[in-house]
mmCIF file of N, CA and C in Angstrom:
data_model
loop_
_atom_site.group_PDB
_atom_site.id
_atom_site.type_symbol
_atom_site.label_atom_id
_atom_site.label_comp_id
_atom_site.label_asym_id
_atom_site.label_seq_id
_atom_site.Cartn_x
_atom_site.Cartn_y
_atom_site.Cartn_z
ATOM 1 N N MET A 1 -133.651 -59.956 -82.298
ATOM 2 C CA MET A 1 -135.023 -60.326 -82.756
ATOM 3 C C MET A 1 -134.542 -61.688 -83.219
ATOM 4 N N GLY A 2 -135.578 -62.505 -83.380
ATOM 5 C CA GLY A 2 -135.393 -63.650 -83.957
ATOM 6 C C GLY A 2 -137.000 -64.152 -84.683
ATOM 7 N N GLN A 3 -136.954 -65.684 -85.435
ATOM 8 C CA GLN A 3 -137.990 -66.228 -85.647
ATOM 9 C C GLN A 3 -139.267 -66.494 -84.553
ATOM 10 N N HIS A 4 -138.304 -66.605 -83.362
ATOM 11 C CA HIS A 4 -139.091 -66.626 -82.285
ATOM 12 C C HIS A 4 -139.964 -65.734 -81.509
ATOM 13 N N LEU A 5 -139.932 -64.512 -82.000
ATOM 14 C CA LEU A 5 -140.868 -63.683 -81.584
ATOM 15 C C LEU A 5 -142.206 -63.156 -81.831
ATOM 16 N N LEU A 6 -142.554 -64.204 -82.675
ATOM 17 C CA LEU A 6 -144.360 -64.369 -83.309
ATOM 18 C C LEU A 6 -144.312 -65.807 -83.455
ATOM 19 N N CYS A 7 -145.218 -66.350 -82.544
ATOM 20 C CA CYS A 7 -145.841 -67.720 -82.733
ATOM 21 C C CYS A 7 -147.041 -67.335 -83.971
ATOM 22 N N PRO A 8 -146.597 -68.601 -84.766
ATOM 23 C CA PRO A 8 -147.995 -68.646 -86.132
ATOM 24 C C PRO A 8 -149.078 -68.301 -85.886
ATOM 25 N N GLU A 9 -149.935 -68.636 -84.724
ATOM 26 C CA GLU A 9 -151.485 -68.183 -84.033
ATOM 27 C C GLU A 9 -151.408 -66.177 -84.299
ATOM 28 N N ALA A 10 -150.379 -65.749 -83.328
ATOM 29 C CA ALA A 10 -149.995 -64.401 -83.359
ATOM 30 C C ALA A 10 -149.980 -63.812 -84.845
ATOM 31 N N VAL A 11 -149.190 -64.290 -85.702
ATOM 32 C CA VAL A 11 -149.129 -63.851 -87.166
ATOM 33 C C VAL A 11 -150.297 -64.116 -88.026
ATOM 34 N N ASP A 12 -150.976 -64.921 -87.743
ATOM 35 C CA ASP A 12 -152.338 -65.076 -88.020
ATOM 36 C C ASP A 12 -153.374 -64.333 -87.668
ATOM 37 N N TYR A 13 -153.149 -63.999 -86.238
ATOM 38 C CA TYR A 13 -154.277 -63.108 -85.842
ATOM 39 C C TYR A 13 -153.773 -61.553 -86.328
ATOM 40 N N LEU A 14 -152.721 -61.148 -86.215
ATOM 41 C CA LEU A 14 -152.391 -59.971 -86.644
ATOM 42 C C LEU A 14 -152.650 -59.323 -88.067
ATOM 43 N N LYS A 15 -152.400 -60.423 -89.239
ATOM 44 C CA LYS A 15 -152.488 -60.435 -90.429
ATOM 45 C C LYS A 15 -154.435 -60.277 -90.364
ATOM 46 N N ARG A 16 -154.939 -61.046 -90.290
ATOM 47 C CA ARG A 16 -156.524 -61.242 -90.170
ATOM 48 C C ARG A 16 -157.059 -60.249 -89.565
ATOM 49 N N ASN A 17 -156.554 -59.693 -88.846
ATOM 50 C CA ASN A 17 -156.848 -58.303 -88.294
ATOM 51 C C ASN A 17 -156.329 -56.849 -88.885
ATOM 52 N N ASP A 18 -155.746 -56.742 -89.918
ATOM 53 C CA ASP A 18 -154.814 -56.134 -90.387
ATOM 54 C C ASP A 18 -154.498 -54.994 -89.647
ATOM 55 N N PHE A 19 -153.817 -55.628 -88.428
ATOM 56 C CA PHE A 19 -152.356 -55.135 -87.474
ATOM 57 C C PHE A 19 -151.467 -54.550 -88.037
ATOM 58 N N THR A 20 -150.651 -53.820 -87.491
ATOM 59 C CA THR A 20 -149.141 -53.189 -88.022
ATOM 60 C C THR A 20 -148.379 -53.452 -86.943
ATOM 61 N N VAL A 21 -147.075 -54.356 -87.384
ATOM 62 C CA VAL A 21 -146.132 -54.688 -86.451
ATOM 63 C C VAL A 21 -144.822 -53.896 -86.567
ATOM 64 N N VAL A 22 -144.619 -52.893 -85.363
ATOM 65 C CA VAL A 22 -143.255 -52.442 -85.905
ATOM 66 C C VAL A 22 -142.577 -52.956 -84.920
ATOM 67 N N THR A 23 -141.062 -52.890 -85.342
ATOM 68 C CA THR A 23 -140.123 -53.440 -84.760
ATOM 69 C C THR A 23 -139.080 -52.246 -84.440
ATOM 70 N N TRP A 24 -137.855 -52.696 -84.162
ATOM 71 C CA TRP A 24 -136.895 -51.480 -83.637
ATOM 72 C C TRP A 24 -135.379 -51.740 -84.408
ATOM 73 N N THR A 25 -134.556 -50.814 -84.615
ATOM 74 C CA THR A 25 -133.181 -51.307 -84.827
ATOM 75 C C THR A 25 -132.243 -51.031 -83.862
ATOM 76 N N SER A 26 -132.518 -50.436 -82.847
ATOM 77 C CA SER A 26 -131.735 -49.702 -81.830
ATOM 78 C C SER A 26 -132.453 -50.658 -80.189
ATOM 79 N N ALA A 27 -132.013 -51.615 -79.306
ATOM 80 C CA ALA A 27 -132.473 -51.704 -78.099
ATOM 81 C C ALA A 27 -131.202 -51.252 -77.198
ATOM 82 N N PRO A 28 -131.168 -50.026 -76.914
ATOM 83 C CA PRO A 28 -129.558 -49.904 -76.076
ATOM 84 C C PRO A 28 -129.623 -50.137 -74.718
ATOM 85 N N GLY A 29 -130.318 -51.221 -74.126
ATOM 86 C CA GLY A 29 -129.593 -51.911 -72.906
ATOM 87 C C GLY A 29 -130.383 -50.991 -71.518
ATOM 88 N N ASP A 30 -131.740 -50.175 -71.519
ATOM 89 C CA ASP A 30 -132.097 -49.401 -70.563
ATOM 90 C C ASP A 30 -132.677 -50.675 -69.634
ATOM 91 N N TRP A 31 -132.987 -51.677 -69.797
ATOM 92 C CA TRP A 31 -133.065 -52.787 -68.496
ATOM 93 C C TRP A 31 -131.874 -53.426 -68.075
ATOM 94 N N LYS A 32 -130.851 -52.680 -68.307
ATOM 95 C CA LYS A 32 -129.312 -53.771 -67.569
ATOM 96 C C LYS A 32 -128.753 -52.582 -66.405
ATOM 97 N N PRO A 33 -129.175 -53.197 -65.214
ATOM 98 C CA PRO A 33 -128.088 -51.906 -64.472
ATOM 99 C C PRO A 33 -126.806 -51.594 -64.365
ATOM 100 N N PRO A 34 -126.266 -50.433 -64.026
ATOM 101 C CA PRO A 34 -126.911 -49.255 -63.691
ATOM 102 C C PRO A 34 -128.203 -48.873 -64.952
ATOM 103 N N HIS A 35 -129.093 -48.880 -65.046
ATOM 104 C CA HIS A 35 -129.752 -48.079 -66.039
ATOM 105 C C HIS A 35 -129.774 -47.087 -66.547
ATOM 106 N N ILE A 36 -129.002 -46.149 -66.287
ATOM 107 C CA ILE A 36 -128.690 -45.023 -66.775
ATOM 108 C C ILE A 36 -127.691 -45.246 -68.193
ATOM 109 N N HIS A 37 -127.116 -45.986 -68.124
ATOM 110 C CA HIS A 37 -125.973 -46.043 -69.306
ATOM 111 C C HIS A 37 -126.647 -46.432 -70.869
ATOM 112 N N TRP A 38 -127.963 -46.495 -70.843
ATOM 113 C CA TRP A 38 -128.241 -46.733 -72.202
ATOM 114 C C TRP A 38 -128.362 -45.441 -73.413
ATOM 115 N N THR A 39 -128.094 -44.487 -72.745
ATOM 116 C CA THR A 39 -127.336 -43.244 -73.735
ATOM 117 C C THR A 39 -126.478 -43.414 -74.476
ATOM 118 N N GLU A 40 -125.479 -44.287 -73.979
ATOM 119 C CA GLU A 40 -124.318 -44.445 -74.668
ATOM 120 C C GLU A 40 -124.436 -45.319 -75.907
ATOM 121 N N GLY A 41 -125.483 -46.546 -75.513
ATOM 122 C CA GLY A 41 -125.620 -47.229 -76.480
ATOM 123 C C GLY A 41 -126.746 -46.325 -77.961
ATOM 124 N N ALA A 42 -127.575 -45.739 -77.405
ATOM 125 C CA ALA A 42 -128.754 -44.809 -78.127
ATOM 126 C C ALA A 42 -127.692 -44.123 -78.892
ATOM 127 N N PHE A 43 -126.877 -43.378 -78.395
ATOM 128 C CA PHE A 43 -126.154 -42.522 -79.326
ATOM 129 C C PHE A 43 -124.958 -43.133 -80.289
ATOM 130 N N GLU A 44 -124.830 -44.607 -79.947
ATOM 131 C CA GLU A 44 -123.916 -44.954 -81.154
ATOM 132 C C GLU A 44 -125.051 -45.625 -82.066
ATOM 133 N N ALA A 45 -125.999 -46.059 -81.720
ATOM 134 C CA ALA A 45 -127.252 -46.344 -82.928
ATOM 135 C C ALA A 45 -127.427 -45.063 -83.892
ATOM 136 N N LEU A 46 -127.524 -43.854 -82.783
ATOM 137 C CA LEU A 46 -128.170 -42.642 -83.940
ATOM 138 C C LEU A 46 -126.851 -42.328 -84.577
ATOM 139 N N GLU A 47 -125.321 -42.733 -84.079
ATOM 140 C CA GLU A 47 -124.415 -42.429 -85.205
ATOM 141 C C GLU A 47 -123.940 -43.292 -86.607
ATOM 142 N N ARG A 48 -124.808 -44.432 -85.994
ATOM 143 C CA ARG A 48 -124.461 -45.630 -87.065
ATOM 144 C C ARG A 48 -125.580 -45.841 -88.094
ATOM 145 N N ASN A 49 -126.778 -45.361 -87.715
ATOM 146 C CA ASN A 49 -127.902 -45.446 -88.741
ATOM 147 C C ASN A 49 -128.069 -44.300 -89.297
ATOM 148 N N ASP A 50 -129.157 -44.453 -90.443
ATOM 149 C CA ASP A 50 -129.259 -43.222 -90.970
ATOM 150 C C ASP A 50 -131.018 -42.948 -90.308
ATOM 151 N N TRP A 51 -131.308 -44.212 -90.085
ATOM 152 C CA TRP A 51 -132.620 -43.949 -89.763
ATOM 153 C C TRP A 51 -132.953 -45.025 -88.406
ATOM 154 N N THR A 52 -132.878 -44.217 -87.126
ATOM 155 C CA THR A 52 -132.820 -45.316 -85.826
ATOM 156 C C THR A 52 -134.478 -45.301 -85.472
ATOM 157 N N VAL A 53 -134.530 -46.480 -84.989
ATOM 158 C CA VAL A 53 -135.910 -46.690 -84.138
ATOM 159 C C VAL A 53 -135.811 -47.503 -83.141
ATOM 160 N N LEU A 54 -135.537 -46.785 -81.678
ATOM 161 C CA LEU A 54 -135.106 -46.896 -80.235
ATOM 162 C C LEU A 54 -136.072 -47.316 -79.885
ATOM 163 N N VAL A 55 -135.901 -48.645 -78.950
ATOM 164 C CA VAL A 55 -137.175 -49.135 -77.682
ATOM 165 C C VAL A 55 -136.162 -48.848 -76.617
ATOM 166 N N LEU A 56 -137.392 -48.107 -75.942
ATOM 167 C CA LEU A 56 -136.961 -47.834 -74.377
ATOM 168 C C LEU A 56 -138.232 -48.603 -73.752
ATOM 169 N N HIS A 57 -138.107 -48.913 -73.012
ATOM 170 C CA HIS A 57 -139.026 -49.571 -72.031
ATOM 171 C C HIS A 57 -139.778 -48.865 -70.569
ATOM 172 N N ASP A 58 -141.030 -48.339 -70.526
ATOM 173 C CA ASP A 58 -141.398 -47.356 -69.397
ATOM 174 C C ASP A 58 -140.875 -48.056 -68.188
ATOM 175 N N ARG A 59 -141.154 -49.094 -67.722
ATOM 176 C CA ARG A 59 -140.735 -49.517 -66.342
ATOM 177 C C ARG A 59 -139.282 -49.105 -66.018
ATOM 178 N N PHE A 60 -138.236 -48.936 -67.012
ATOM 179 C CA PHE A 60 -136.770 -48.286 -66.363
ATOM 180 C C PHE A 60 -136.498 -46.856 -66.617
ATOM 181 N N ILE A 61 -137.696 -46.372 -67.509
ATOM 182 C CA ILE A 61 -137.254 -45.344 -68.290
ATOM 183 C C ILE A 61 -137.848 -44.252 -67.189
ATOM 184 N N ALA A 62 -139.221 -44.502 -66.852
ATOM 185 C CA ALA A 62 -139.964 -43.889 -65.696
ATOM 186 C C ALA A 62 -139.008 -43.207 -64.451
ATOM 187 N N PRO A 63 -138.477 -44.131 -64.176
ATOM 188 C CA PRO A 63 -137.724 -43.427 -62.765
ATOM 189 C C PRO A 63 -136.693 -42.416 -63.302
ATOM 190 N N GLN A 64 -136.439 -42.614 -64.304
ATOM 191 C CA GLN A 64 -135.361 -41.573 -64.993
ATOM 192 C C GLN A 64 -135.367 -40.520 -65.984
ATOM 193 N N LEU A 65 -136.529 -40.169 -65.761
ATOM 194 C CA LEU A 65 -137.338 -38.808 -66.632
ATOM 195 C C LEU A 65 -136.039 -37.771 -66.931
ATOM 196 N N ASP A 66 -135.274 -37.783 -65.731
ATOM 197 C CA ASP A 66 -134.396 -36.549 -66.018
ATOM 198 C C ASP A 66 -133.348 -36.794 -66.837
ATOM 199 N N VAL A 67 -132.933 -38.234 -67.036
ATOM 200 C CA VAL A 67 -131.750 -38.651 -67.829
ATOM 201 C C VAL A 67 -132.511 -38.790 -69.677
ATOM 202 N N LEU A 68 -134.014 -38.925 -69.576
ATOM 203 C CA LEU A 68 -134.508 -39.155 -70.625
ATOM 204 C C LEU A 68 -134.675 -37.515 -71.290
ATOM 205 N N ALA A 69 -135.125 -36.774 -70.303
ATOM 206 C CA ALA A 69 -134.998 -35.174 -70.850
ATOM 207 C C ALA A 69 -133.694 -34.899 -71.287
ATOM 208 N N GLY A 70 -132.320 -34.963 -70.663
ATOM 209 C CA GLY A 70 -131.367 -34.726 -71.274
ATOM 210 C C GLY A 70 -131.025 -35.293 -72.522
ATOM 211 N N PHE A 71 -131.058 -36.715 -72.771
ATOM 212 C CA PHE A 71 -131.070 -37.520 -73.746
ATOM 213 C C PHE A 71 -131.656 -36.824 -75.084
ATOM 214 N N CYS A 72 -132.953 -36.435 -74.735
ATOM 215 C CA CYS A 72 -133.965 -35.345 -76.035
ATOM 216 C C CYS A 72 -133.249 -34.203 -76.144
ATOM 217 N N ASP A 73 -132.691 -33.559 -75.425
ATOM 218 C CA ASP A 73 -132.093 -32.204 -75.470
ATOM 219 C C ASP A 73 -130.892 -32.248 -76.002
ATOM 220 N N ARG A 74 -129.900 -33.066 -76.409
ATOM 221 C CA ARG A 74 -128.650 -33.851 -76.621
ATOM 222 C C ARG A 74 -129.238 -34.246 -78.291
ATOM 223 N N VAL A 75 -129.848 -34.994 -78.294
ATOM 224 C CA VAL A 75 -130.573 -35.365 -79.744
ATOM 225 C C VAL A 75 -131.179 -34.472 -80.358
ATOM 226 N N GLU A 76 -131.873 -33.496 -80.162
ATOM 227 C CA GLU A 76 -132.276 -32.009 -80.636
ATOM 228 C C GLU A 76 -130.990 -31.341 -80.822
ATOM 229 N N ALA A 77 -130.241 -31.089 -79.973
ATOM 230 C CA ALA A 77 -128.906 -30.393 -80.154
ATOM 231 C C ALA A 77 -128.372 -30.852 -81.542
ATOM 232 N N LEU A 78 -127.885 -32.133 -81.644
ATOM 233 C CA LEU A 78 -127.664 -32.740 -82.729
ATOM 234 C C LEU A 78 -128.003 -32.341 -83.954
ATOM 235 N N GLY A 79 -129.579 -32.068 -84.182
ATOM 236 C CA GLY A 79 -130.047 -31.375 -85.221
ATOM 237 C C GLY A 79 -131.106 -32.771 -85.672
ATOM 238 N N ILE A 80 -131.315 -33.640 -84.804
ATOM 239 C CA ILE A 80 -131.580 -35.197 -85.144
ATOM 240 C C ILE A 80 -133.233 -35.020 -84.923
ATOM 241 N N GLU A 81 -134.178 -35.396 -85.676
ATOM 242 C CA GLU A 81 -135.551 -35.642 -85.785
ATOM 243 C C GLU A 81 -135.914 -36.357 -84.973
ATOM 244 N N PHE A 82 -137.057 -35.994 -84.091
ATOM 245 C CA PHE A 82 -137.813 -37.314 -83.444
ATOM 246 C C PHE A 82 -139.270 -37.204 -84.572
ATOM 247 N N VAL A 83 -139.535 -38.409 -84.982
ATOM 248 C CA VAL A 83 -140.955 -38.625 -86.166
ATOM 249 C C VAL A 83 -141.489 -39.675 -85.672
ATOM 250 N N GLN A 84 -142.904 -39.462 -86.252
ATOM 251 C CA GLN A 84 -143.909 -40.979 -85.586
ATOM 252 C C GLN A 84 -143.924 -41.417 -87.076
ATOM 253 N N ASP A 85 -142.979 -41.730 -87.481
ATOM 254 C CA ASP A 85 -142.907 -42.666 -88.737
ATOM 255 C C ASP A 85 -141.973 -44.006 -88.762
ATOM 256 N N PHE A 86 -142.156 -45.000 -89.609
ATOM 257 C CA PHE A 86 -141.295 -45.846 -89.486
ATOM 258 C C PHE A 86 -140.465 -46.483 -90.743
ATOM 259 N N PRO A 87 -139.106 -46.907 -90.666
ATOM 260 C CA PRO A 87 -138.377 -47.391 -91.780
ATOM 261 C C PRO A 87 -139.287 -48.510 -92.440
ATOM 262 N N ALA A 88 -139.519 -49.108 -93.746
ATOM 263 C CA ALA A 88 -139.577 -50.149 -93.747
ATOM 264 C C ALA A 88 -139.066 -51.722 -93.563
ATOM 265 N N ARG A 89 -138.214 -51.315 -93.215
ATOM 266 C CA ARG A 89 -137.073 -52.437 -92.639
ATOM 267 C C ARG A 89 -137.889 -52.707 -91.056
ATOM 268 N N CYS A 90 -138.619 -52.042 -90.687
ATOM 269 C CA CYS A 90 -139.182 -52.482 -88.932
ATOM 270 C C CYS A 90 -140.747 -52.198 -89.134
ATOM 271 N N LEU A 91 -141.150 -52.700 -90.199
ATOM 272 C CA LEU A 91 -142.648 -52.905 -90.693
ATOM 273 C C LEU A 91 -142.886 -54.535 -91.012
ATOM 274 N N PRO A 92 -142.424 -55.639 -90.275
ATOM 275 C CA PRO A 92 -142.758 -56.858 -91.036
ATOM 276 C C PRO A 92 -144.338 -56.980 -91.496
ATOM 277 N N ILE A 93 -144.987 -56.713 -90.518
ATOM 278 C CA ILE A 93 -146.443 -56.573 -90.881
ATOM 279 C C ILE A 93 -147.294 -55.425 -90.873
ATOM 280 N N GLU A 94 -147.718 -54.872 -91.887
ATOM 281 C CA GLU A 94 -148.207 -53.464 -92.439
ATOM 282 C C GLU A 94 -149.608 -53.970 -92.503
ATOM 283 N N ASN A 95 -150.890 -53.170 -91.825
ATOM 284 C CA ASN A 95 -151.822 -53.123 -92.380
ATOM 285 C C ASN A 95 -152.404 -54.523 -92.495
ATOM 286 N N GLY A 96 -152.031 -55.427 -91.839
ATOM 287 C CA GLY A 96 -152.156 -57.097 -92.349
ATOM 288 C C GLY A 96 -151.517 -57.831 -93.607
ATOM 289 N N GLN A 97 -150.811 -57.043 -93.954
ATOM 290 C CA GLN A 97 -149.878 -57.543 -95.223
ATOM 291 C C GLN A 97 -148.491 -58.053 -94.277
ATOM 292 N N ALA A 98 -148.129 -59.290 -94.595
ATOM 293 C CA ALA A 98 -146.767 -59.373 -94.395
ATOM 294 C C ALA A 98 -145.958 -58.918 -95.469
ATOM 295 N N HIS A 99 -144.792 -58.591 -94.998
ATOM 296 C CA HIS A 99 -143.753 -58.320 -95.675
ATOM 297 C C HIS A 99 -142.524 -59.112 -96.059
ATOM 298 N N ASP A 100 -141.394 -59.034 -96.851
ATOM 299 C CA ASP A 100 -140.681 -60.085 -96.640
ATOM 300 C C ASP A 100 -139.640 -60.553 -95.483
ATOM 301 N N ILE A 101 -139.896 -59.273 -94.863
ATOM 302 C CA ILE A 101 -138.808 -59.050 -93.386
ATOM 303 C C ILE A 101 -139.510 -59.517 -92.383
ATOM 304 N N ALA A 102 -140.982 -60.020 -92.650
ATOM 305 C CA ALA A 102 -141.752 -60.718 -91.713
ATOM 306 C C ALA A 102 -141.201 -62.214 -91.270
ATOM 307 N N GLU A 103 -140.288 -62.947 -92.406
ATOM 308 C CA GLU A 103 -139.617 -63.914 -91.647
ATOM 309 C C GLU A 103 -138.530 -64.008 -90.839
ATOM 310 N N GLU A 104 -138.277 -62.543 -90.666
ATOM 311 C CA GLU A 104 -137.328 -62.498 -89.530
ATOM 312 C C GLU A 104 -137.550 -62.464 -87.801
ATOM 313 N N ILE A 105 -139.225 -62.499 -88.039
ATOM 314 C CA ILE A 105 -139.879 -62.255 -86.983
ATOM 315 C C ILE A 105 -140.487 -63.786 -86.292
ATOM 316 N N SER A 106 -140.810 -64.388 -87.658
ATOM 317 C CA SER A 106 -141.885 -65.862 -87.526
ATOM 318 C C SER A 106 -141.373 -66.495 -88.571
ATOM 319 N N ALA A 107 -141.328 -67.696 -88.096
ATOM 320 C CA ALA A 107 -140.883 -68.706 -88.986
ATOM 321 C C ALA A 107 -142.018 -68.907 -90.418
ATOM 322 N N ILE A 108 -143.299 -68.808 -90.054
ATOM 323 C CA ILE A 108 -144.441 -68.782 -90.916
ATOM 324 C C ILE A 108 -144.725 -67.405 -91.832
ATOM 325 N N ALA A 109 -144.545 -66.663 -91.468
ATOM 326 C CA ALA A 109 -144.695 -65.046 -91.826
ATOM 327 C C ALA A 109 -144.906 -65.236 -93.305
#
């Protein structure tokens, strides 16, 4: 990520319309051929972070649902929970309010 992620107009729009922006802590490389090796990076991130927000891309994951299912089974076997919540460090804009970390994705936030 970087300050190039959102242009000033996008940030203004998101704030004005009370949007929430969710970022991630790990992008394990599901877009890199051969696309099945993303699980290695994902497990490294899970070991390294106390709360990992993993980004996967439908375009690359859809053809390998068997790999995704195996990943999910292994995650659950390790006692790691899947939750639909996000750590504050992944919410640069929340309900239209820019947080300090918004500076990491836009120079004008």
